[in-house]
Structures are given as C-alpha cells and as structure tokens.
mmCIF file of C-alpha atoms in Angstrom:
data_model
loop_
_atom_site.group_PDB
_atom_site.id
_atom_site.type_symbol
_atom_site.label_atom_id
_atom_site.label_comp_id
_atom_site.label_asym_id
_atom_site.label_seq_id
_atom_site.Cartn_x
_atom_site.Cartn_y
_atom_site.Cartn_z
ATOM 1 C CA MET A 1 318.117 141.753 27.411
ATOM 2 C CA GLN A 2 316.119 142.230 24.225
ATOM 3 C CA LEU A 3 312.458 141.889 25.257
ATOM 4 C CA SER A 4 310.295 141.998 28.371
ATOM 5 C CA VAL A 5 306.787 140.600 27.919
ATOM 6 C CA ILE A 6 304.421 142.142 30.454
ATOM 7 C CA ILE A 7 301.114 140.424 31.200
ATOM 8 C CA LEU A 8 298.643 142.119 33.539
ATOM 9 C CA ASN A 9 296.261 139.551 35.009
ATOM 10 C CA TYR A 10 292.934 139.801 36.772
ATOM 11 C CA ASN A 11 290.929 136.651 37.545
ATOM 12 C CA VAL A 12 291.630 134.730 34.321
ATOM 13 C CA ARG A 13 293.755 131.881 35.653
ATOM 14 C CA TYR A 14 293.261 129.447 32.727
ATOM 15 C CA PHE A 15 293.620 132.058 29.994
ATOM 16 C CA LEU A 16 296.743 133.311 31.763
ATOM 17 C CA GLU A 17 298.245 129.816 31.801
ATOM 18 C CA GLN A 18 297.559 129.402 28.066
ATOM 19 C CA CYS A 19 299.038 132.851 27.346
ATOM 20 C CA VAL A 20 302.253 132.217 29.293
ATOM 21 C CA LEU A 21 302.732 128.835 27.598
ATOM 22 C CA SER A 22 302.487 130.474 24.175
ATOM 23 C CA VAL A 23 304.826 133.320 25.185
ATOM 24 C CA LYS A 24 307.446 130.874 26.459
ATOM 25 C CA LYS A 25 307.487 129.174 23.055
ATOM 26 C CA ALA A 26 307.635 132.502 21.227
ATOM 27 C CA LEU A 27 310.626 133.597 23.329
ATOM 28 C CA GLU A 28 312.720 130.609 22.276
ATOM 29 C CA GLY A 29 315.649 132.161 20.422
ATOM 30 C CA VAL A 30 314.881 135.622 21.856
ATOM 31 C CA ASP A 31 316.748 137.045 24.850
ATOM 32 C CA GLY A 32 313.676 137.810 26.877
ATOM 33 C CA GLU A 33 311.737 137.610 30.117
ATOM 34 C CA ILE A 34 308.109 137.325 31.185
ATOM 35 C CA ILE A 35 306.666 139.525 33.918
ATOM 36 C CA VAL A 36 303.177 138.711 35.189
ATOM 37 C CA ILE A 37 301.593 141.343 37.384
ATOM 38 C CA ASP A 38 298.420 140.341 39.177
ATOM 39 C CA ASN A 39 295.823 142.923 40.211
ATOM 40 C CA ASP A 40 294.589 141.110 43.323
ATOM 41 C CA SER A 41 292.858 138.196 41.571
ATOM 42 C CA LYS A 42 290.464 136.171 43.696
ATOM 43 C CA ASP A 43 291.033 132.956 41.746
ATOM 44 C CA ASP A 44 294.199 130.847 42.004
ATOM 45 C CA SER A 45 296.116 132.725 39.288
ATOM 46 C CA CYS A 46 299.105 133.483 41.512
ATOM 47 C CA GLU A 47 299.232 129.996 42.994
ATOM 48 C CA MET A 48 299.188 128.543 39.470
ATOM 49 C CA MET A 49 302.012 130.849 38.364
ATOM 50 C CA ARG A 50 304.204 129.930 41.349
ATOM 51 C CA ARG A 51 303.569 126.227 40.826
ATOM 52 C CA GLN A 52 303.823 125.947 37.046
ATOM 53 C CA PHE A 53 306.093 128.861 36.107
ATOM 54 C CA PRO A 54 308.516 129.352 39.010
ATOM 55 C CA ASN A 55 311.031 131.117 36.741
ATOM 56 C CA VAL A 56 308.552 133.786 35.624
ATOM 57 C CA LYS A 57 308.695 137.035 37.582
ATOM 58 C CA LEU A 58 305.392 137.448 39.443
ATOM 59 C CA ILE A 59 304.285 140.733 41.009
ATOM 60 C CA GLU A 60 301.254 140.443 43.292
ATOM 61 C CA ASN A 61 299.342 143.660 43.897
ATOM 62 C CA LYS A 62 297.152 143.801 46.973
ATOM 63 C CA ALA A 63 294.406 145.719 45.167
ATOM 64 C CA ASN A 64 293.045 146.127 41.650
ATOM 65 C CA LEU A 65 295.127 149.129 40.615
ATOM 66 C CA GLY A 66 293.785 149.316 37.068
ATOM 67 C CA PHE A 67 295.415 148.668 33.717
ATOM 68 C CA PRO A 68 297.734 151.713 33.500
ATOM 69 C CA LYS A 69 299.215 151.560 36.996
ATOM 70 C CA GLY A 70 299.588 147.791 36.917
ATOM 71 C CA ASN A 71 301.542 147.919 33.680
ATOM 72 C CA ASN A 72 303.632 150.867 34.835
ATOM 73 C CA ILE A 73 304.708 148.911 37.927
ATOM 74 C CA ALA A 74 305.799 146.011 35.732
ATOM 75 C CA VAL A 75 307.653 148.197 33.215
ATOM 76 C CA ALA A 76 309.646 149.682 36.092
ATOM 77 C CA GLU A 77 310.911 146.152 36.817
ATOM 78 C CA ALA A 78 311.555 145.249 33.166
ATOM 79 C CA LYS A 79 315.086 144.717 31.856
ATOM 80 C CA GLY A 80 314.387 144.482 28.127
ATOM 81 C CA GLU A 81 315.298 147.038 25.492
ATOM 82 C CA TYR A 82 311.819 146.387 24.132
ATOM 83 C CA ILE A 83 308.622 145.788 26.053
ATOM 84 C CA CYS A 84 305.485 143.986 24.927
ATOM 85 C CA ILE A 85 302.246 144.909 26.671
ATOM 86 C CA LEU A 86 300.152 141.757 26.360
ATOM 87 C CA ASN A 87 296.688 140.798 27.574
ATOM 88 C CA PRO A 88 296.363 137.484 29.435
ATOM 89 C CA ASP A 89 293.505 136.413 27.126
ATOM 90 C CA THR A 90 295.848 136.157 24.141
ATOM 91 C CA VAL A 91 297.817 133.439 22.353
ATOM 92 C CA VAL A 92 300.912 134.461 20.403
ATOM 93 C CA ALA A 93 302.433 132.530 17.510
ATOM 94 C CA GLU A 94 305.954 131.143 17.778
ATOM 95 C CA ASP A 95 307.288 133.718 15.293
ATOM 96 C CA THR A 96 305.465 136.758 16.674
ATOM 97 C CA PHE A 97 308.207 138.394 18.732
ATOM 98 C CA SER A 98 311.103 137.646 16.380
ATOM 99 C CA LYS A 99 309.204 139.115 13.414
ATOM 100 C CA ILE A 100 307.999 142.200 15.281
ATOM 101 C CA ILE A 101 311.451 143.022 16.674
ATOM 102 C CA ALA A 102 313.040 142.554 13.235
ATOM 103 C CA VAL A 103 310.615 145.077 11.729
ATOM 104 C CA HIS A 104 311.229 147.518 14.567
ATOM 105 C CA GLU A 105 315.008 147.296 14.253
ATOM 106 C CA ALA A 106 314.824 147.805 10.503
ATOM 107 C CA HIS A 107 313.024 151.131 11.050
ATOM 108 C CA SER A 108 314.147 151.955 14.585
ATOM 109 C CA SER A 109 314.389 155.729 14.175
ATOM 110 C CA LYS A 110 310.808 156.050 12.914
ATOM 111 C CA ILE A 111 308.777 153.393 14.708
ATOM 112 C CA GLY A 112 306.891 154.157 17.899
ATOM 113 C CA ILE A 113 304.580 151.247 18.696
ATOM 114 C CA ILE A 114 304.119 148.106 16.619
ATOM 115 C CA GLY A 115 300.941 146.085 16.726
ATOM 116 C CA CYS A 116 299.967 143.003 14.770
ATOM 117 C CA LYS A 117 296.982 141.242 13.285
ATOM 118 C CA LEU A 118 294.585 140.079 15.986
ATOM 119 C CA ILE A 119 291.874 137.477 15.557
ATOM 120 C CA ASP A 120 289.177 136.370 17.968
ATOM 121 C CA GLY A 121 288.556 132.827 19.186
ATOM 122 C CA THR A 122 286.593 131.973 16.039
ATOM 123 C CA GLY A 123 289.356 133.024 13.620
ATOM 124 C CA ASN A 124 287.750 136.328 12.641
ATOM 125 C CA PHE A 125 289.798 139.498 12.252
ATOM 126 C CA LEU A 126 289.463 142.056 15.055
ATOM 127 C CA PRO A 127 289.324 145.510 13.406
ATOM 128 C CA GLU A 128 290.187 147.367 16.612
ATOM 129 C CA CYS A 129 293.816 146.248 16.325
ATOM 130 C CA LYS A 130 294.336 149.228 13.988
ATOM 131 C CA ARG A 131 292.448 152.476 14.455
ATOM 132 C CA GLY A 132 292.431 156.205 13.870
ATOM 133 C CA VAL A 133 292.361 158.953 16.480
ATOM 134 C CA PRO A 134 288.752 159.069 17.764
ATOM 135 C CA THR A 135 288.153 162.770 17.145
ATOM 136 C CA PRO A 136 284.526 163.896 17.525
ATOM 137 C CA TRP A 137 283.872 163.249 13.830
ATOM 138 C CA VAL A 138 285.604 159.864 13.793
ATOM 139 C CA ALA A 139 283.697 158.829 16.937
ATOM 140 C CA PHE A 140 280.470 159.970 15.252
ATOM 141 C CA THR A 141 281.139 157.758 12.207
ATOM 142 C CA LYS A 142 281.730 154.805 14.528
ATOM 143 C CA ILE A 143 278.714 155.305 16.793
ATOM 144 C CA PHE A 144 276.308 155.650 13.866
ATOM 145 C CA GLY A 145 277.902 152.946 11.705
ATOM 146 C CA LEU A 146 278.874 155.254 8.825
ATOM 147 C CA TYR A 147 282.209 153.443 8.484
ATOM 148 C CA LYS A 148 280.242 150.383 7.311
ATOM 149 C CA VAL A 149 278.194 152.353 4.782
ATOM 150 C CA PHE A 150 281.201 154.145 3.261
ATOM 151 C CA PRO A 151 284.178 151.823 3.899
ATOM 152 C CA ASN A 152 286.271 153.318 1.075
ATOM 153 C CA SER A 153 285.724 156.968 1.934
ATOM 154 C CA ILE A 154 288.500 158.775 3.798
ATOM 155 C CA PHE A 155 285.844 160.873 5.534
ATOM 156 C CA PHE A 156 284.103 157.869 7.094
ATOM 157 C CA ASN A 157 286.610 154.996 7.381
ATOM 158 C CA ARG A 158 289.133 156.336 9.869
ATOM 159 C CA TYR A 159 287.933 154.694 13.072
ATOM 160 C CA TYR A 160 289.214 151.254 12.060
ATOM 161 C CA ALA A 161 291.951 152.645 9.777
ATOM 162 C CA GLN A 162 290.232 151.044 6.793
ATOM 163 C CA HIS A 163 292.682 152.691 4.405
ATOM 164 C CA ILE A 164 294.879 149.688 5.321
ATOM 165 C CA HIS A 165 293.527 146.204 4.641
ATOM 166 C CA GLU A 166 293.819 143.618 7.414
ATOM 167 C CA ASN A 167 296.399 141.755 5.287
ATOM 168 C CA GLU A 168 298.476 144.851 4.580
ATOM 169 C CA SER A 169 301.053 146.477 6.869
ATOM 170 C CA GLY A 170 301.278 150.225 7.290
ATOM 171 C CA GLU A 171 301.129 153.335 9.445
ATOM 172 C CA VAL A 172 298.131 153.818 11.729
ATOM 173 C CA ASP A 173 297.335 156.252 14.525
ATOM 174 C CA ILE A 174 296.136 153.984 17.319
ATOM 175 C CA LEU A 175 297.058 150.437 18.371
ATOM 176 C CA VAL A 176 295.312 148.252 20.915
ATOM 177 C CA GLY A 177 296.665 147.582 24.409
ATOM 178 C CA ALA A 178 296.076 143.839 24.067
ATOM 179 C CA PHE A 179 299.336 143.674 22.087
ATOM 180 C CA MET A 180 301.845 146.528 21.856
ATOM 181 C CA VAL A 181 305.611 146.361 21.294
ATOM 182 C CA MET A 182 307.830 149.418 21.749
ATOM 183 C CA LYS A 183 311.162 150.535 23.113
ATOM 184 C CA ARG A 184 311.104 150.679 26.912
ATOM 185 C CA ASP A 185 312.832 154.071 26.846
ATOM 186 C CA LEU A 186 310.095 155.473 24.610
ATOM 187 C CA TYR A 187 307.408 154.183 26.972
ATOM 188 C CA LEU A 188 309.157 155.855 29.906
ATOM 189 C CA ASN A 189 309.754 159.040 27.917
ATOM 190 C CA VAL A 190 306.004 159.698 27.623
ATOM 191 C CA GLY A 191 305.390 158.597 31.217
ATOM 192 C CA GLY A 192 303.852 155.238 30.324
ATOM 193 C CA PHE A 193 300.127 154.725 30.624
ATOM 194 C CA ASP A 194 298.354 157.660 32.257
ATOM 195 C CA GLU A 195 297.264 156.468 35.699
ATOM 196 C CA ASP A 196 294.441 159.023 35.795
ATOM 197 C CA CYS A 197 292.630 156.623 33.459
ATOM 198 C CA PHE A 198 291.609 153.359 35.162
ATOM 199 C CA MET A 199 291.179 151.444 31.875
ATOM 200 C CA TYR A 200 289.774 151.402 28.308
ATOM 201 C CA SER A 201 291.235 154.591 26.727
ATOM 202 C CA ASP A 202 294.775 154.092 28.035
ATOM 203 C CA ASP A 203 295.986 152.505 24.776
ATOM 204 C CA ILE A 204 294.441 155.334 22.734
ATOM 205 C CA ASP A 205 296.137 157.889 24.968
ATOM 206 C CA LEU A 206 299.554 156.192 24.812
ATOM 207 C CA SER A 207 299.379 155.754 21.024
ATOM 208 C CA TYR A 208 298.350 159.384 20.609
ATOM 209 C CA MET A 209 301.154 160.717 22.825
ATOM 210 C CA ILE A 210 303.764 158.701 20.923
ATOM 211 C CA LYS A 211 302.320 159.816 17.587
ATOM 212 C CA ASN A 212 302.614 163.431 18.769
ATOM 213 C CA LEU A 213 306.349 162.873 19.336
ATOM 214 C CA GLY A 214 306.656 162.380 15.583
ATOM 215 C CA LYS A 215 306.909 158.601 15.794
ATOM 216 C CA THR A 216 305.064 156.199 13.493
ATOM 217 C CA ASN A 217 302.697 153.645 14.998
ATOM 218 C CA TYR A 218 302.775 150.612 12.738
ATOM 219 C CA TYR A 219 300.321 147.794 12.069
ATOM 220 C CA TYR A 220 302.144 144.609 11.011
ATOM 221 C CA HIS A 221 299.982 141.908 9.445
ATOM 222 C CA GLU A 222 302.493 139.092 8.916
ATOM 223 C CA THR A 223 302.049 137.475 12.328
ATOM 224 C CA ASN A 224 298.796 136.610 14.075
ATOM 225 C CA VAL A 225 297.744 136.688 17.715
ATOM 226 C CA ILE A 226 294.486 135.378 19.180
ATOM 227 C CA HIS A 227 292.709 137.835 21.451
ATOM 228 C CA TYR A 228 289.682 136.271 23.107
ATOM 229 C CA LYS A 229 288.576 139.671 24.475
ATOM 230 C CA GLY A 230 286.796 140.715 27.617
ATOM 231 C CA GLU A 231 287.746 137.802 29.861
ATOM 232 C CA SER A 232 288.367 140.128 32.803
ATOM 233 C CA THR A 233 285.372 142.329 32.048
ATOM 234 C CA VAL A 234 281.665 141.844 32.644
ATOM 235 C CA ARG A 235 279.797 144.402 30.553
ATOM 236 C CA ASP A 236 277.478 145.652 33.279
ATOM 237 C CA GLY A 237 276.680 149.085 34.717
ATOM 238 C CA THR A 238 280.191 149.455 36.121
ATOM 239 C CA TYR A 239 281.620 148.715 32.676
ATOM 240 C CA MET A 240 279.455 151.422 31.112
ATOM 241 C CA LYS A 241 280.441 153.952 33.751
ATOM 242 C CA ARG A 242 284.176 153.263 33.388
ATOM 243 C CA PHE A 243 283.998 153.264 29.598
ATOM 244 C CA GLN A 244 282.272 156.656 29.569
ATOM 245 C CA GLU A 245 284.798 158.033 32.056
ATOM 246 C CA ALA A 246 287.664 156.716 29.923
ATOM 247 C CA MET A 247 286.445 158.362 26.729
ATOM 248 C CA GLN A 248 285.755 161.633 28.515
ATOM 249 C CA PHE A 249 289.255 161.446 30.031
ATOM 250 C CA PHE A 250 290.846 161.172 26.581
ATOM 251 C CA TYR A 251 288.815 163.994 25.053
ATOM 252 C CA GLY A 252 289.344 166.236 28.078
ATOM 253 C CA LYS A 253 293.108 165.653 27.977
ATOM 254 C CA HIS A 254 293.751 166.146 24.266
ATOM 255 C CA PHE A 255 290.988 168.305 22.777
ATOM 256 C CA LYS A 256 289.705 171.806 23.399
ATOM 257 C CA LYS A 257 286.918 172.259 25.895
ATOM 258 C CA SER A 258 283.541 173.530 24.779
ATOM 259 C CA PHE A 259 279.994 173.010 26.000
ATOM 260 C CA ILE A 260 278.774 171.605 22.655
ATOM 261 C CA PHE A 261 281.773 169.298 22.373
ATOM 262 C CA ASP A 262 281.366 168.025 25.935
ATOM 263 C CA LEU A 263 277.655 167.396 25.423
ATOM 264 C CA MET A 264 278.230 165.526 22.177
ATOM 265 C CA MET A 265 280.940 163.410 23.755
ATOM 266 C CA LYS A 266 278.788 162.540 26.762
ATOM 267 C CA ILE A 267 275.974 161.432 24.479
ATOM 268 C CA GLY A 268 278.399 159.641 22.159
ATOM 269 C CA SER A 269 280.318 157.830 24.891
ATOM 270 C CA PHE A 270 277.043 156.741 26.532
ATOM 271 C CA ALA A 271 275.700 155.422 23.218
ATOM 272 C CA PHE A 272 278.997 153.681 22.449
ATOM 273 C CA SER A 273 279.290 152.047 25.875
ATOM 274 C CA LEU A 274 275.629 150.954 25.713
ATOM 275 C CA MET A 275 276.272 149.393 22.315
ATOM 276 C CA LYS A 276 279.335 147.553 23.654
ATOM 277 C CA LYS A 277 277.350 146.289 26.644
ATOM 278 C CA ASN A 278 274.511 145.039 24.457
ATOM 279 C CA GLN A 279 276.935 143.119 22.238
ATOM 280 C CA GLN A 280 277.582 140.655 25.051
ATOM 281 C CA LYS A 281 274.997 137.926 24.406
ATOM 282 C CA ASN A 282 276.500 134.863 26.137
ATOM 283 C CA LYS A 283 274.833 132.525 23.651
ATOM 284 C CA ILE A 284 275.188 128.782 24.153
ATOM 285 C CA LYS A 285 275.825 126.860 20.955
ATOM 286 C CA GLN A 286 274.715 123.251 20.586
ATOM 287 C CA ILE A 287 277.593 121.058 19.408
ATOM 288 C CA ASP A 288 276.761 118.126 17.113
ATOM 289 C CA GLU A 289 280.258 116.681 16.889
ATOM 290 C CA TYR A 290 283.748 117.196 18.298
ATOM 291 C CA ILE A 291 286.856 116.871 16.159
ATOM 292 C CA PHE A 292 290.071 116.384 18.105
ATOM 293 C CA PHE A 293 293.232 117.192 16.174
ATOM 294 C CA SER A 294 295.932 115.163 17.877
ATOM 295 C CA LYS A 295 298.901 112.979 17.004
ATOM 296 C CA SER A 296 298.662 111.113 20.305
ATOM 297 C CA LYS A 297 296.187 108.466 21.428
ATOM 298 C CA THR A 298 294.686 110.643 24.137
ATOM 299 C CA LEU A 299 290.914 110.316 24.552
ATOM 300 C CA LEU A 300 288.878 113.283 25.747
ATOM 301 C CA ASN A 301 285.863 112.906 27.986
ATOM 302 C CA LEU A 302 283.419 115.132 26.107
ATOM 303 C CA PRO A 303 279.605 114.852 25.950
ATOM 304 C CA LYS A 304 279.322 114.259 22.174
ATOM 305 C CA PRO A 305 280.939 111.896 19.644
ATOM 306 C CA ILE A 306 284.612 112.645 19.049
ATOM 307 C CA LYS A 307 286.453 112.139 15.789
ATOM 308 C CA VAL A 308 290.257 112.069 16.178
ATOM 309 C CA ILE A 309 292.272 113.381 13.228
ATOM 310 C CA ALA A 310 296.080 113.448 13.175
ATOM 311 C CA SER A 311 296.533 115.911 10.299
ATOM 312 C CA PHE A 312 294.931 119.207 9.291
ATOM 313 C CA GLU A 313 295.014 118.066 5.658
ATOM 314 C CA ARG A 314 292.481 115.319 6.427
ATOM 315 C CA PHE A 315 289.820 117.762 7.647
ATOM 316 C CA LYS A 316 286.640 117.969 5.577
ATOM 317 C CA ARG A 317 284.030 120.541 6.510
ATOM 318 C CA ASP A 318 280.443 119.421 7.111
ATOM 319 C CA ASN A 319 278.176 122.448 6.753
ATOM 320 C CA ASN A 320 275.197 120.533 8.170
ATOM 321 C CA LYS A 321 276.725 120.177 11.642
ATOM 322 C CA ASN A 322 277.853 122.485 14.406
ATOM 323 C CA ILE A 323 281.400 121.275 14.940
ATOM 324 C CA GLU A 324 283.724 122.051 17.826
ATOM 325 C CA ILE A 325 287.372 121.605 16.867
ATOM 326 C CA VAL A 326 289.760 120.889 19.735
ATOM 327 C CA PHE A 327 293.496 121.278 19.122
ATOM 328 C CA ASP A 328 296.039 119.219 21.050
ATOM 329 C CA THR A 329 298.668 121.870 21.805
ATOM 330 C CA ASP A 330 301.264 119.125 22.310
ATOM 331 C CA SER A 331 300.795 118.002 18.687
ATOM 332 C CA PHE A 332 300.643 121.320 16.826
ATOM 333 C CA SER A 333 302.337 124.695 17.108
ATOM 334 C CA TYR A 334 300.329 127.787 18.021
ATOM 335 C CA LYS A 335 301.182 129.224 14.610
ATOM 336 C CA GLU A 336 299.706 126.156 12.895
ATOM 337 C CA ILE A 337 296.594 126.330 15.066
ATOM 338 C CA ILE A 338 296.049 130.037 14.440
ATOM 339 C CA GLU A 339 296.507 129.696 10.678
ATOM 340 C CA PHE A 340 294.054 126.776 10.584
ATOM 341 C CA MET A 341 291.482 128.865 12.469
ATOM 342 C CA ILE A 342 291.795 131.731 9.988
ATOM 343 C CA GLU A 343 291.557 129.441 6.960
ATOM 344 C CA ASN A 344 288.546 127.486 8.285
ATOM 345 C CA LYS A 345 286.518 130.133 10.108
ATOM 346 C CA SER A 346 282.797 129.489 9.821
ATOM 347 C CA LYS A 347 279.589 130.128 11.730
ATOM 348 C CA LYS A 348 279.265 126.359 12.046
ATOM 349 C CA ILE A 349 282.732 125.833 13.590
ATOM 350 C CA THR A 350 284.076 126.748 17.008
ATOM 351 C CA PHE A 351 287.603 126.192 18.322
ATOM 352 C CA LYS A 352 289.177 125.189 21.626
ATOM 353 C CA ASN A 353 292.719 124.356 22.749
ATOM 354 C CA TYR A 354 293.549 121.312 24.862
ATOM 355 C CA PHE A 355 296.330 121.248 27.460
ATOM 356 C CA SER A 356 297.224 117.751 28.594
ATOM 357 C CA ASN A 357 299.257 118.738 31.675
ATOM 358 C CA SER A 358 296.325 120.634 33.188
ATOM 359 C CA ASN A 359 293.602 118.577 31.453
ATOM 360 C CA TYR A 360 291.259 121.306 30.253
ATOM 361 C CA ILE A 361 290.055 122.805 26.990
ATOM 362 C CA ILE A 362 289.683 126.538 26.531
ATOM 363 C CA GLY A 363 288.448 129.028 23.952
ATOM 364 C CA SER A 364 285.738 131.477 22.979
ATOM 365 C CA ASN A 365 282.811 131.188 20.576
ATOM 366 C CA ASN A 366 282.117 134.911 20.223
ATOM 367 C CA SER A 367 284.327 137.985 20.543
ATOM 368 C CA ASN A 368 281.533 139.798 22.397
ATOM 369 C CA ASP A 369 281.070 137.076 25.026
ATOM 370 C CA ARG A 370 283.255 135.666 27.733
ATOM 371 C CA GLY A 371 285.163 132.522 26.899
ATOM 372 C CA GLU A 372 284.737 128.967 28.076
ATOM 373 C CA VAL A 373 286.931 126.668 30.131
ATOM 374 C CA ILE A 374 285.996 122.977 30.400
ATOM 375 C CA ILE A 375 287.841 121.003 33.070
ATOM 376 C CA LEU A 376 288.091 117.392 31.931
ATOM 377 C CA LYS A 377 287.817 114.419 34.268
#
C-alpha cells in the first residue's frame, strides 16, 4: 500500500465527516487507506463513522490520550509506505496526495517531511504551515512581532520561514501537524511523536528530530488544503497551561539548561499562549445575502435571501454587502472550491460548504475562532 491517511478526532463530528469525504476523493487513483482514531469523543463522531464510512478503519480510544499517543497508535496499525498525519478540521484537494507523493519520490533520499500550503476558512494563507526552529531568539522575534517589522531580514523572519514566499516551494525547518506526509519507516525510526508532550509542540519536536537526521523538511506550495484551526480546542486556562507546558517541553528536550534561559522561556511561553488565547474573539458577522453555487435545483432554508449561481464565472463581487458563499460539494470539486476561495478572499465574504446527504453547511469565518455548523431543516 502506498499511503495511510491518519486522522485523529476529538469532538468534531461534522468537520470529521467533511474531512473524510475530501480524503476519499483525493485517494482515488492512489493505493491508500484512511484510519480514524477517536480520542473518546462525547459527540456522535464514532457512530457517524460506522454508519457513513463502514470501510474506514476506526480506532476508538476510551480516554483522551493526547495528540502524540493517539497518532502513534494509528501509525502502528498503518499499512502504507507513506503516512499522512491530518487534522479532522481540514479539507484536502483532489490532487493533494498524488502531487505530494510524486515530489517525495522524486527526492526520496533527501526528503523528511513534506507539508503544503494551508489556508483558513476565509481563503487566507496560514503562515504557520512553514516555520523555523523556535530558538530563544526566534521565539523572541515572534512574541514581540519583530518578524512583521523586518520581514526581509534573516535575523528577524525565521519564525514563519519568510525567506520562502507562500507561493514558492523550498526547504524549511518545521512543518505543522495539521498536514504532514512522510515515510512510515522514518516516522518509526525517530519514535514517532513524543508521548511526553500532550499536544501543541509535538509537530515542532518531530520536525526537529527528522531535521537532525540530516533530512530535508519541504514546504510544497502547488496544492492547497483548508485548515479551519482550533475546532477541538477552546482557548481557555487549560489551553494556556498546556501550551506553556508544550513549549517548555521542547526547549527542555533540545536546548541547554540555564536559569536565564528557563526564565525567559517561561515568560515568553506565557506571553505567547496569552496572545493566542486573546486572538479567539468568536465574533458574529451579519450576513446581508447568501450566494449558493450549485448546478442542481436544491433550495436551502437559510434566513436571508439566496441567489443561486451555477458557475463561478458568473460571480460578481458586491463590496457593499456582507456575503456568505455556500458551495454545493456535489456540483464542484474541492480543488475548485479552494481555488475560488483564494482568488476571492475578502473581509466582506465568508465561505461555507454544503453537504446534501447530511443536509448541513459548515465553515469558519475566522482562523482564530471556532467554526460554524448549520443543520438545515
């Protein structure tokens, strides 16, 4: 088998369903499998998987074992030469896996992990999909925003690997755990994700260990994946505590101990986790009009006027209205939807996907907030 796609789920039933549907399409023409491992979700995620995807391997943990251990359990069951670690709050394009594997096989002796271009639910690029090693200095430039002031300086722009443009492929130090593709043997060779870390710095740690083996971690921009972000995470006091612990775990594991260093990292990780917590605003946006892109005659029961358009080419932006665009996923490919989002991103436009079999729309209006699921009647 060529590829095992591993999706660790925790209480995001609708995002999980959307993710698995997109993965199934992307695996057409690829010898692959999907493994969903559930960390004791309290919603009906597992029931949905058994009912709608009976051929997908489902592992049901009886407790929330964390991101590293959950993924390690799934990798142990995987049969693919390659593995993809994938968040459940993602949507992959139909060409994502075939393109990524082709790049890996063309440079198989050098490549460690491959990541790709990630966008949020509004079509905006997510800079964390390519990063540098967060040394004390690099973390300092991030916490105090120096990377924004001096984006072209090698001394200040390493956190988000700004030496590589978002539309340029190249070597980076760190890739994000929302989407990682690598050889299964390489993953096992470094011991997988370190289970001493519950979550948050596990992808940094894995990327860093593989980099230290002399492998190249590679950011590939020619395929796009939506990452809605934070669907399993409420940024509360527990979030701050775990984020601080995660950063201190990474620094304690890979860098020399010193009192000054430890103090700076404690202050830095607290400031960084506080900043991340405060980014979550949960703003509600008033929608003036819905546009439903669909080639069928389906009518959606939504609270505002709906304009049905059968072709992307017929769309004309109205900058005086807050518009919610809903895509009929039966009418358009995920690749087409993602590319439209990137080309038409705007503060006045939000995006949702519609799934006729389950009769709901789903999406996210802000990468710092939790997403939205609307069950239609």
